[in-house]
CSV table of C-alpha atoms and ligand atoms in Angstrom, one decimal:
chain,number,residue,atom,x,y,z
A,1,MET,CA,7.5,-19.8,-10.6
A,2,GLU,CA,4.0,-18.5,-10.6
A,3,LYS,CA,3.7,-15.1,-12.2
A,4,ASN,CA,2.7,-12.1,-10.0
A,5,LYS,CA,-0.9,-11.1,-10.3
A,6,ASP,CA,-2.3,-8.1,-12.0
A,7,HIS,CA,-3.0,-5.3,-9.5
A,8,ARG,CA,-6.7,-5.4,-10.5
A,9,ASP,CA,-6.9,-9.0,-9.5
A,10,LEU,CA,-5.1,-8.3,-6.2
A,11,GLY,CA,-7.5,-5.3,-5.6
A,12,ARG,CA,-10.4,-7.8,-5.8
A,13,ILE,CA,-8.8,-10.6,-3.8
A,14,MET,CA,-7.5,-8.2,-1.0
A,15,ASP,CA,-10.7,-6.1,-1.2
A,16,LEU,CA,-8.7,-2.9,-1.8
A,17,PHE,CA,-10.6,-1.0,-4.5
A,18,SER,CA,-13.0,-1.3,-7.3
A,19,PHE,CA,-13.9,0.5,-10.5
A,20,GLN,CA,-17.5,1.1,-11.3
A,21,GLU,CA,-19.2,2.1,-14.5
A,22,ILE,CA,-20.6,5.3,-12.9
A,23,ALA,CA,-17.0,6.7,-12.5
A,24,PRO,CA,-14.8,6.0,-15.5
A,25,GLY,CA,-11.1,6.1,-14.5
A,26,ALA,CA,-11.7,6.9,-10.9
A,27,PRO,CA,-11.2,4.2,-8.2
A,28,PHE,CA,-13.5,3.5,-5.3
A,29,TRP,CA,-11.1,2.9,-2.4
A,30,HIS,CA,-12.4,0.2,-0.1
A,31,ALA,CA,-11.4,0.1,3.6
A,32,ASN,CA,-8.4,-2.1,3.1
A,33,GLY,CA,-7.2,0.0,0.2
A,34,MET,CA,-7.5,3.1,2.2
A,35,ILE,CA,-5.2,1.6,4.8
A,36,ILE,CA,-2.5,1.3,2.2
A,37,PHE,CA,-3.3,4.8,0.8
A,38,LYS,CA,-3.2,6.4,4.3
A,39,GLU,CA,0.1,4.7,5.3
A,40,LEU,CA,1.7,5.9,2.1
A,41,GLU,CA,0.3,9.4,2.8
A,42,LYS,CA,1.8,9.3,6.3
A,43,LEU,CA,5.2,8.3,5.0
A,44,VAL,CA,5.1,11.2,2.5
A,45,ARG,CA,4.1,13.7,5.2
A,46,GLU,CA,6.7,12.4,7.7
A,47,THR,CA,9.4,12.6,5.0
A,48,ASP,CA,8.4,16.1,3.9
A,49,ASP,CA,8.3,17.3,7.5
A,50,ARG,CA,11.8,15.9,8.1
A,51,TYR,CA,13.1,17.9,5.1
A,52,ASP,CA,11.4,21.2,6.0
A,53,TYR,CA,8.7,21.1,3.3
A,54,GLN,CA,5.5,22.9,4.3
A,55,GLU,CA,2.2,21.3,3.3
A,56,ILE,CA,-0.4,23.4,1.5
A,57,SER,CA,-3.7,22.5,-0.1
A,58,THR,CA,-5.1,24.4,-3.1
A,59,PRO,CA,-8.6,24.3,-4.6
A,60,ILE,CA,-9.7,21.6,-7.0
A,61,MET,CA,-12.0,23.9,-8.9
A,62,VAL,CA,-10.7,27.3,-10.2
A,63,LYS,CA,-11.3,29.9,-12.9
A,64,PRO,CA,-9.9,29.2,-16.3
A,65,GLU,CA,-7.6,32.3,-16.1
A,66,VAL,CA,-5.2,30.3,-13.9
A,67,PHE,CA,-4.6,27.7,-16.7
A,68,LYS,CA,-4.8,30.4,-19.4
A,69,LYS,CA,-1.9,32.1,-17.7
A,70,SER,CA,0.0,28.8,-17.3
A,71,GLY,CA,-0.4,27.9,-20.9
A,72,HIS,CA,-2.4,24.7,-20.2
A,73,TRP,CA,-5.6,26.2,-21.7
A,74,LYS,CA,-3.8,26.5,-25.0
A,75,HIS,CA,-1.7,23.3,-25.0
A,76,PHE,CA,-3.5,20.9,-22.6
A,77,LEU,CA,-7.2,21.7,-23.1
A,78,ASP,CA,-8.2,18.3,-24.4
A,79,ASN,CA,-6.9,16.8,-21.2
A,80,MET,CA,-8.8,19.1,-18.9
A,81,PHE,CA,-12.3,19.0,-17.5
A,82,TYR,CA,-14.1,22.3,-17.4
A,83,PHE,CA,-17.7,23.5,-17.3
A,84,THR,CA,-20.0,26.4,-17.1
A,85,ASN,CA,-21.8,27.1,-13.9
A,86,PRO,CA,-25.4,26.0,-14.5
A,87,ARG,CA,-26.8,28.7,-12.2
A,88,ASP,CA,-25.8,31.7,-14.2
A,89,LYS,CA,-24.7,29.9,-17.4
A,90,LYS,CA,-21.7,32.3,-17.4
A,91,GLU,CA,-19.1,31.5,-14.8
A,92,GLU,CA,-16.6,29.0,-16.2
A,93,LEU,CA,-14.7,26.7,-13.9
A,94,VAL,CA,-11.8,24.2,-14.4
A,95,ILE,CA,-11.0,21.1,-12.5
A,96,LYS,CA,-7.3,21.3,-11.9
A,97,PRO,CA,-5.2,18.9,-14.0
A,98,MET,CA,-2.0,19.9,-12.0
A,99,ASN,CA,-1.1,21.8,-8.9
A,100,CYS,CA,1.8,24.0,-10.1
A,101,PRO,CA,0.1,27.2,-11.0
A,102,GLU,CA,-2.0,27.3,-7.9
A,103,SER,CA,1.0,26.9,-5.6
A,104,THR,CA,2.2,30.3,-6.9
A,105,TYR,CA,-0.9,32.0,-5.4
A,106,VAL,CA,0.3,30.8,-2.0
A,107,TYR,CA,3.8,32.0,-2.7
A,108,ASN,CA,2.5,35.3,-3.9
A,109,SER,CA,0.2,35.8,-0.9
A,110,GLN,CA,3.2,37.6,0.9
A,111,VAL,CA,6.2,39.6,-0.1
A,112,ARG,CA,9.0,37.1,-0.1
A,113,SER,CA,12.5,38.0,0.9
A,114,TYR,CA,15.7,36.2,0.0
A,115,ARG,CA,15.7,35.0,3.6
A,116,ASP,CA,12.5,33.1,2.9
A,117,LEU,CA,14.2,31.0,0.3
A,118,PRO,CA,14.3,28.1,-0.3
A,119,LEU,CA,10.5,27.9,0.2
A,120,ARG,CA,9.3,24.3,-0.1
A,121,LEU,CA,5.6,24.0,-0.6
A,122,SER,CA,4.3,20.4,-0.8
A,123,GLU,CA,0.8,19.3,-1.7
A,124,ILE,CA,-0.9,16.0,-1.8
A,125,GLY,CA,-3.2,17.1,-4.6
A,126,ARG,CA,-6.1,15.4,-6.2
A,127,LEU,CA,-6.0,16.0,-10.0
A,128,HIS,CA,-8.3,15.2,-12.9
A,129,ARG,CA,-7.3,14.6,-16.4
A,130,ASN,CA,-9.5,13.9,-19.3
A,131,GLU,CA,-7.9,10.7,-20.6
A,132,LEU,CA,-9.7,8.9,-23.4
A,133,SER,CA,-12.0,6.3,-21.9
A,134,GLY,CA,-10.6,3.6,-24.1
A,135,THR,CA,-7.1,4.1,-22.6
A,136,LEU,CA,-8.2,3.7,-19.0
A,137,GLY,CA,-7.0,0.6,-17.1
A,138,GLY,CA,-7.0,-0.1,-13.5
A,139,LEU,CA,-4.9,2.2,-11.3
A,140,LEU,CA,-2.3,2.6,-14.0
A,141,ARG,CA,-4.4,4.8,-16.3
A,142,VAL,CA,-6.9,6.9,-14.4
A,143,ARG,CA,-8.7,10.2,-14.8
A,144,GLN,CA,-8.5,11.0,-11.1
A,145,MET,CA,-5.1,10.9,-9.5
A,146,THR,CA,-3.4,12.0,-6.3
A,147,MET,CA,0.1,13.4,-6.6
A,148,ASP,CA,2.9,13.6,-4.1
A,149,ASP,CA,3.7,17.1,-5.4
A,150,ALA,CA,6.0,19.8,-4.2
A,151,HIS,CA,7.3,23.1,-5.6
A,152,VAL,CA,10.6,24.5,-4.3
A,153,TYR,CA,11.1,28.2,-4.8
A,154,CYS,CA,14.8,29.0,-4.6
A,155,HIS,CA,17.7,31.2,-5.5
A,156,PRO,CA,19.6,29.7,-8.5
A,157,ASN,CA,22.6,29.1,-6.2
A,158,GLN,CA,20.4,26.9,-4.0
A,159,VAL,CA,19.3,24.5,-6.7
A,160,GLU,CA,22.2,22.2,-6.3
A,161,GLY,CA,21.6,21.7,-2.6
A,162,GLU,CA,17.8,21.3,-3.1
A,163,ILE,CA,18.4,18.7,-5.8
A,164,LYS,CA,20.7,16.8,-3.5
A,165,THR,CA,18.0,16.7,-0.9
A,166,ILE,CA,15.4,15.6,-3.4
A,167,ILE,CA,17.6,12.8,-4.7
A,168,LYS,CA,18.3,11.7,-1.1
A,169,ILE,CA,14.6,11.5,-0.4
A,170,ILE,CA,14.0,9.6,-3.6
A,171,ASP,CA,16.8,7.2,-2.9
A,172,GLU,CA,15.6,6.6,0.7
A,173,PHE,CA,12.1,6.0,-0.5
A,174,TYR,CA,12.9,3.5,-3.3
A,175,THR,CA,15.3,1.6,-1.2
A,176,ARG,CA,12.6,1.2,1.5
A,177,PHE,CA,10.5,-0.6,-1.1
A,178,GLY,CA,13.3,-2.6,-2.6
A,179,LEU,CA,13.1,-0.9,-5.9
A,180,LYS,CA,16.2,-0.2,-7.9
A,181,SER,CA,16.4,3.3,-9.3
A,182,SER,CA,18.1,4.9,-12.2
A,183,TYR,CA,18.4,8.5,-13.3
A,184,VAL,CA,18.2,10.5,-16.5
A,185,ILE,CA,19.1,14.1,-17.0
A,186,ALA,CA,17.1,15.8,-19.8
A,187,THR,CA,18.8,18.9,-21.2
A,188,ARG,CA,18.0,22.0,-23.2
A,189,PRO,CA,15.8,21.3,-26.3
A,190,GLU,CA,16.1,23.3,-29.5
A,191,LYS,CA,13.2,25.4,-28.7
A,192,PHE,CA,13.6,26.9,-25.2
A,193,LEU,CA,12.6,29.8,-23.2
A,194,GLY,CA,15.0,31.9,-21.1
A,195,GLU,CA,18.6,32.6,-21.4
A,196,LYS,CA,21.2,30.1,-22.6
A,197,GLU,CA,23.5,31.2,-19.7
A,198,ASP,CA,20.8,30.3,-17.2
A,199,TRP,CA,20.3,26.9,-18.8
A,200,ASP,CA,24.0,26.1,-18.6
A,201,LYS,CA,24.0,27.0,-15.0
A,202,ALA,CA,20.9,25.0,-14.3
A,203,GLU,CA,22.2,21.9,-16.1
A,204,ALA,CA,25.5,22.2,-14.3
A,205,ALA,CA,23.7,22.3,-11.0
A,206,LEU,CA,21.8,19.1,-11.7
A,207,LYS,CA,25.0,17.3,-12.8
A,208,ASN,CA,27.1,18.6,-9.9
A,209,ALA,CA,24.5,17.4,-7.4
A,210,MET,CA,24.4,13.9,-8.9
A,211,ASP,CA,28.2,13.7,-9.3
A,212,GLU,CA,28.8,14.8,-5.7
A,213,MET,CA,26.4,12.2,-4.4
A,214,GLY,CA,28.1,9.6,-6.5
A,215,ILE,CA,25.0,8.8,-8.4
A,216,LYS,CA,25.2,7.5,-11.9
A,217,TYR,CA,23.0,8.9,-14.6
A,218,THR,CA,22.5,9.1,-18.3
A,219,ILE,CA,22.0,12.2,-20.3
A,220,GLU,CA,19.3,12.7,-22.8
A,221,GLU,CA,20.4,15.7,-24.8
A,222,GLY,CA,17.7,18.0,-26.0
A,223,SER,CA,14.8,16.2,-24.3
A,224,GLY,CA,14.2,18.7,-21.5
A,225,ALA,CA,11.0,20.7,-21.3
A,226,PHE,CA,11.0,24.1,-23.0
A,227,TYR,CA,11.2,25.9,-19.6
A,228,GLY,CA,14.0,24.0,-17.9
A,229,PRO,CA,16.1,20.8,-17.6
A,230,LYS,CA,15.0,17.9,-15.4
A,231,ILE,CA,16.0,14.7,-13.7
A,232,GLU,CA,13.8,11.7,-14.3
A,233,VAL,CA,13.8,8.9,-11.8
A,234,HIS,CA,13.1,5.4,-13.0
A,235,ALA,CA,12.4,2.3,-10.9
A,236,GLN,CA,12.8,-1.3,-11.8
A,237,ASP,CA,10.4,-3.8,-10.2
A,238,SER,CA,10.9,-7.5,-9.5
A,239,GLN,CA,9.3,-8.3,-12.8
A,240,GLY,CA,12.0,-6.5,-14.7
A,241,ARG,CA,9.8,-3.6,-15.7
A,242,ASP,CA,10.9,0.0,-15.8
A,243,TRP,CA,8.7,2.8,-14.5
A,244,GLN,CA,9.3,6.5,-14.7
A,245,LEU,CA,8.1,7.6,-11.2
A,246,GLY,CA,9.9,10.6,-9.8
A,247,THR,CA,10.9,13.9,-11.3
A,248,ALA,CA,12.8,17.0,-10.4
A,249,GLN,CA,11.9,19.5,-13.0
A,250,LEU,CA,13.7,22.8,-13.0
A,251,ASP,CA,11.6,25.8,-14.0
A,252,LEU,CA,13.6,28.8,-15.0
A,253,VAL,CA,10.8,30.9,-16.5
A,254,MET,CA,7.4,29.3,-16.8
A,255,LEU,CA,5.8,29.7,-13.3
A,256,PRO,CA,8.1,32.5,-12.2
A,257,LYS,CA,7.3,34.7,-15.3
A,258,GLN,CA,3.7,33.8,-15.9
A,259,PHE,CA,2.7,34.2,-12.3
A,260,LYS,CA,5.2,37.0,-11.4
A,261,THR,CA,6.7,35.2,-8.4
A,262,THR,CA,9.4,37.4,-7.0
A,263,TYR,CA,11.6,37.9,-3.9
A,264,VAL,CA,13.4,40.9,-2.6
A,265,ASP,CA,17.2,40.4,-2.7
A,266,GLU,CA,19.9,41.8,-0.4
A,267,ASP,CA,19.9,45.1,-2.2
A,268,GLY,CA,16.1,45.5,-2.0
A,269,LYS,CA,15.6,44.6,-5.6
A,270,LYS,CA,12.9,42.3,-6.9
A,271,GLN,CA,14.3,39.0,-8.4
A,272,MET,CA,12.7,35.9,-9.9
A,273,PRO,CA,13.2,32.7,-8.0
A,274,TRP,CA,13.7,29.4,-9.9
A,275,VAL,CA,11.2,26.7,-9.2
A,276,ILE,CA,11.8,23.0,-8.8
A,277,HIS,CA,8.7,20.8,-9.5
A,278,ARG,CA,9.2,17.7,-7.6
A,279,ALA,CA,7.5,14.3,-7.2
A,280,ILE,CA,9.0,11.4,-5.4
A,281,PHE,CA,6.8,8.6,-6.9
A,282,GLY,CA,4.3,10.5,-9.0
A,283,THR,CA,0.8,9.4,-8.1
A,284,PHE,CA,-0.5,7.3,-5.3
A,285,GLU,CA,-2.7,5.3,-7.7
A,286,ARG,CA,0.1,4.3,-10.0
A,287,PHE,CA,2.6,3.6,-7.3
A,288,ILE,CA,0.2,1.4,-5.3
A,289,ALA,CA,-0.5,-0.5,-8.5
A,290,ILE,CA,3.2,-1.0,-9.1
A,291,LEU,CA,3.9,-2.0,-5.5
A,292,LEU,CA,1.0,-4.5,-5.5
A,293,GLU,CA,2.3,-6.2,-8.7
A,294,ASP,CA,6.0,-6.0,-7.5
A,295,THR,CA,5.2,-7.7,-4.3
A,296,ASN,CA,2.3,-9.8,-5.6
A,297,GLY,CA,0.2,-8.2,-2.8
A,298,HIS,CA,2.7,-9.1,0.0
A,299,LEU,CA,3.2,-5.5,1.0
A,300,PRO,CA,5.7,-4.5,3.8
A,301,LEU,CA,4.1,-5.2,7.2
A,302,TRP,CA,3.6,-1.5,8.1
A,303,MET,CA,1.4,-1.1,5.0
A,304,ALA,CA,-0.4,-4.5,5.0
A,305,PRO,CA,-4.2,-4.1,5.5
A,306,VAL,CA,-4.1,-7.4,7.5
A,307,GLN,CA,-1.0,-7.7,9.5
A,308,VAL,CA,-1.9,-10.8,11.5
A,309,SER,CA,-4.7,-13.4,11.1
A,310,ILE,CA,-5.5,-15.5,14.1
A,311,VAL,CA,-6.7,-19.1,13.5
A,312,ASN,CA,-8.0,-21.1,16.4
A,313,VAL,CA,-7.8,-24.9,16.0
A,314,GLY,CA,-11.1,-25.8,17.6
A,315,THR,CA,-14.1,-24.3,19.4
A,316,ASP,CA,-12.3,-24.8,22.7
A,317,HIS,CA,-9.8,-22.2,21.7
A,318,VAL,CA,-12.1,-19.4,20.6
A,319,LYS,CA,-11.8,-17.6,24.0
A,320,TYR,CA,-8.0,-17.5,23.9
A,321,ALA,CA,-8.1,-16.4,20.3
A,322,ALA,CA,-10.5,-13.6,21.1
A,323,LYS,CA,-8.2,-12.5,24.0
A,324,ILE,CA,-5.2,-12.4,21.7
A,325,TYR,CA,-7.2,-10.5,19.1
A,326,GLU,CA,-8.1,-7.8,21.6
A,327,LYS,CA,-4.6,-7.5,22.9
A,328,MET,CA,-3.1,-7.1,19.5
A,329,ARG,CA,-5.8,-4.6,18.4
A,330,LYS,CA,-5.0,-2.5,21.5
A,331,SER,CA,-1.3,-2.7,20.6
A,332,GLY,CA,-2.1,-1.0,17.3
A,333,ILE,CA,-1.8,-4.1,15.1
A,334,ARG,CA,-4.3,-4.7,12.3
A,335,VAL,CA,-5.5,-8.1,13.2
A,336,ASN,CA,-8.2,-10.5,11.9
A,337,LEU,CA,-9.8,-13.3,13.8
A,338,ARG,CA,-10.8,-16.2,11.6
A,339,ASP,CA,-13.4,-17.9,13.6
A,340,ASP,CA,-15.8,-19.7,11.4
A,341,ASN,CA,-16.8,-23.3,10.5
A,342,LEU,CA,-14.2,-23.9,7.9
A,343,THR,CA,-11.4,-26.4,8.6
A,344,VAL,CA,-8.1,-25.0,10.0
A,345,SER,CA,-6.2,-25.6,6.8
A,346,LYS,CA,-8.9,-23.9,4.8
A,347,ARG,CA,-8.9,-20.8,7.1
A,348,ILE,CA,-5.1,-20.7,6.9
A,349,ARG,CA,-5.3,-20.9,3.1
A,350,GLU,CA,-7.8,-18.1,3.0
A,351,ALA,CA,-5.7,-15.9,5.2
A,352,GLU,CA,-2.8,-16.6,2.9
A,353,ILE,CA,-4.8,-15.7,-0.2
A,354,GLY,CA,-6.0,-12.5,1.5
A,355,ARG,CA,-2.2,-11.6,1.9
A,356,SER,CA,-2.2,-11.6,5.6
A,357,ALA,CA,1.5,-10.9,6.6
A,358,TYR,CA,1.4,-13.2,9.6
A,359,ILE,CA,-0.9,-16.1,10.5
A,360,VAL,CA,-0.9,-17.3,14.1
A,361,VAL,CA,-2.5,-20.6,15.1
A,362,VAL,CA,-3.7,-21.3,18.6
A,363,GLY,CA,-4.7,-24.6,20.1
A,364,ASP,CA,-4.3,-26.5,23.5
A,365,LYS,CA,-0.5,-26.2,23.6
A,366,GLU,CA,-0.5,-22.5,22.9
A,367,ILE,CA,-3.2,-21.8,25.6
A,368,GLY,CA,-1.2,-23.7,28.2
A,369,ASP,CA,2.1,-21.9,27.4
A,370,LYS,CA,0.6,-18.5,26.6
A,371,THR,CA,2.2,-18.7,23.2
A,372,VAL,CA,1.3,-18.5,19.5
A,373,THR,CA,2.5,-20.6,16.6
A,374,ILE,CA,3.5,-18.3,13.7
A,375,ARG,CA,3.6,-18.6,10.0
A,376,HIS,CA,5.0,-15.8,7.8
A,377,HIS,CA,4.1,-15.5,4.2
A,378,LYS,CA,7.8,-15.5,3.1
A,379,LYS,CA,9.6,-17.4,5.8
A,380,GLY,CA,7.0,-20.1,6.2
A,381,ASP,CA,6.7,-21.7,9.7
A,382,VAL,CA,8.5,-19.5,12.1
A,383,GLY,CA,7.8,-21.6,15.2
A,384,THR,CA,6.2,-20.9,18.5
A,385,GLN,CA,6.8,-17.7,20.5
A,386,PRO,CA,5.5,-16.3,23.8
A,387,LEU,CA,2.6,-14.0,22.9
A,388,ASN,CA,4.1,-10.8,24.4
A,389,GLU,CA,7.3,-11.4,22.6
A,390,PHE,CA,5.6,-11.8,19.3
A,391,ILE,CA,3.6,-8.6,19.8
A,392,LYS,CA,6.7,-6.7,20.6
A,393,SER,CA,8.6,-8.0,17.6
A,394,ILE,CA,5.9,-7.1,15.1
A,395,GLN,CA,5.4,-3.7,16.7
A,396,LYS,CA,9.1,-3.1,16.1
A,397,GLU,CA,8.9,-4.4,12.5
A,398,ILE,CA,6.0,-2.0,11.9
A,399,ASP,CA,7.7,1.0,13.6
A,400,ASP,CA,10.9,0.4,11.6
A,401,LYS,CA,8.8,0.3,8.3
A,402,GLU,CA,10.9,-2.6,7.1
B,501,LIG,ZN1,4.6,21.4,-10.8
């Protein structure tokens, strides 16, 4: 069996993205690549909407005090981009390497009551990290990345329920892409912040949530972050590789304490919420790379940059082909008409190489019957179908996001 191609090759073949010397570690997304990116973005937004997450957007450039407070300035500085404003040579600015600290400014913009919790703030945030230029490689190692991030501010008693929802979202998401998932719970390390009692409660909440959902997991004792235990989600692709993609990281102290996030409880007293840092698949860049390599570029139809390629047999069939093209375009299908001087078999071959999900061929017979003859990249020759029926069936396939 032919090995699946590297995502960088697929990026070139399918005209998805490129890397240029002027921007180390940051992709230029071409039109076809943006189709994939936007479809993924749509799915993220639809899902977050469905589970009552509220989308926010926080600045890319902020003052260092934000990351001084969060501790990144001390522990993560080598990975951050920052500069002095050339106008006054005084003002310092940081390009955010993560979204977490800034989400607290949205939380803190109002007095929060226990009735506001859980407050789920999602953000499709563009981040920059100063990775060594020698380590950069395609979409898997980048300096500029886009995260499917969210922060859930909740009462400790709500953690279990929130974790269940997050696991449900993750499970739904991976299943949709045919990826197998596995879960790891990382528990209290030797050096930790906060109270041991809180840690026990937090770890129990994570385990209970998984147990009640009947999801298997392994425990990595002592490998949690110093501010809370976490669930790591791994996905296995068709090539047998394991990727750590999603996380649900509990934060008992870091954000709440450093940024003084509070809510007013039933007795009118100020309390600290717990925060869950959540990512379903991590970053768009990395996930798209994995998906491309997993499918060898044959993405699910709803994501495919080219959903249908039309190939007319001879010049007599151009008019009918153009009519089909217009009809499909108006039906919201991403369609390509291959009308050039190459032979039919060459045009079919090129559409296949470009990862067109369907190829329809039209000649005399199809014009007479108002049909199309269909080839599918996986199923091969599917046969001939009335045009309207074919349009309906792929519209359904797209809507179902199969
Ligand atoms: Zn976070």
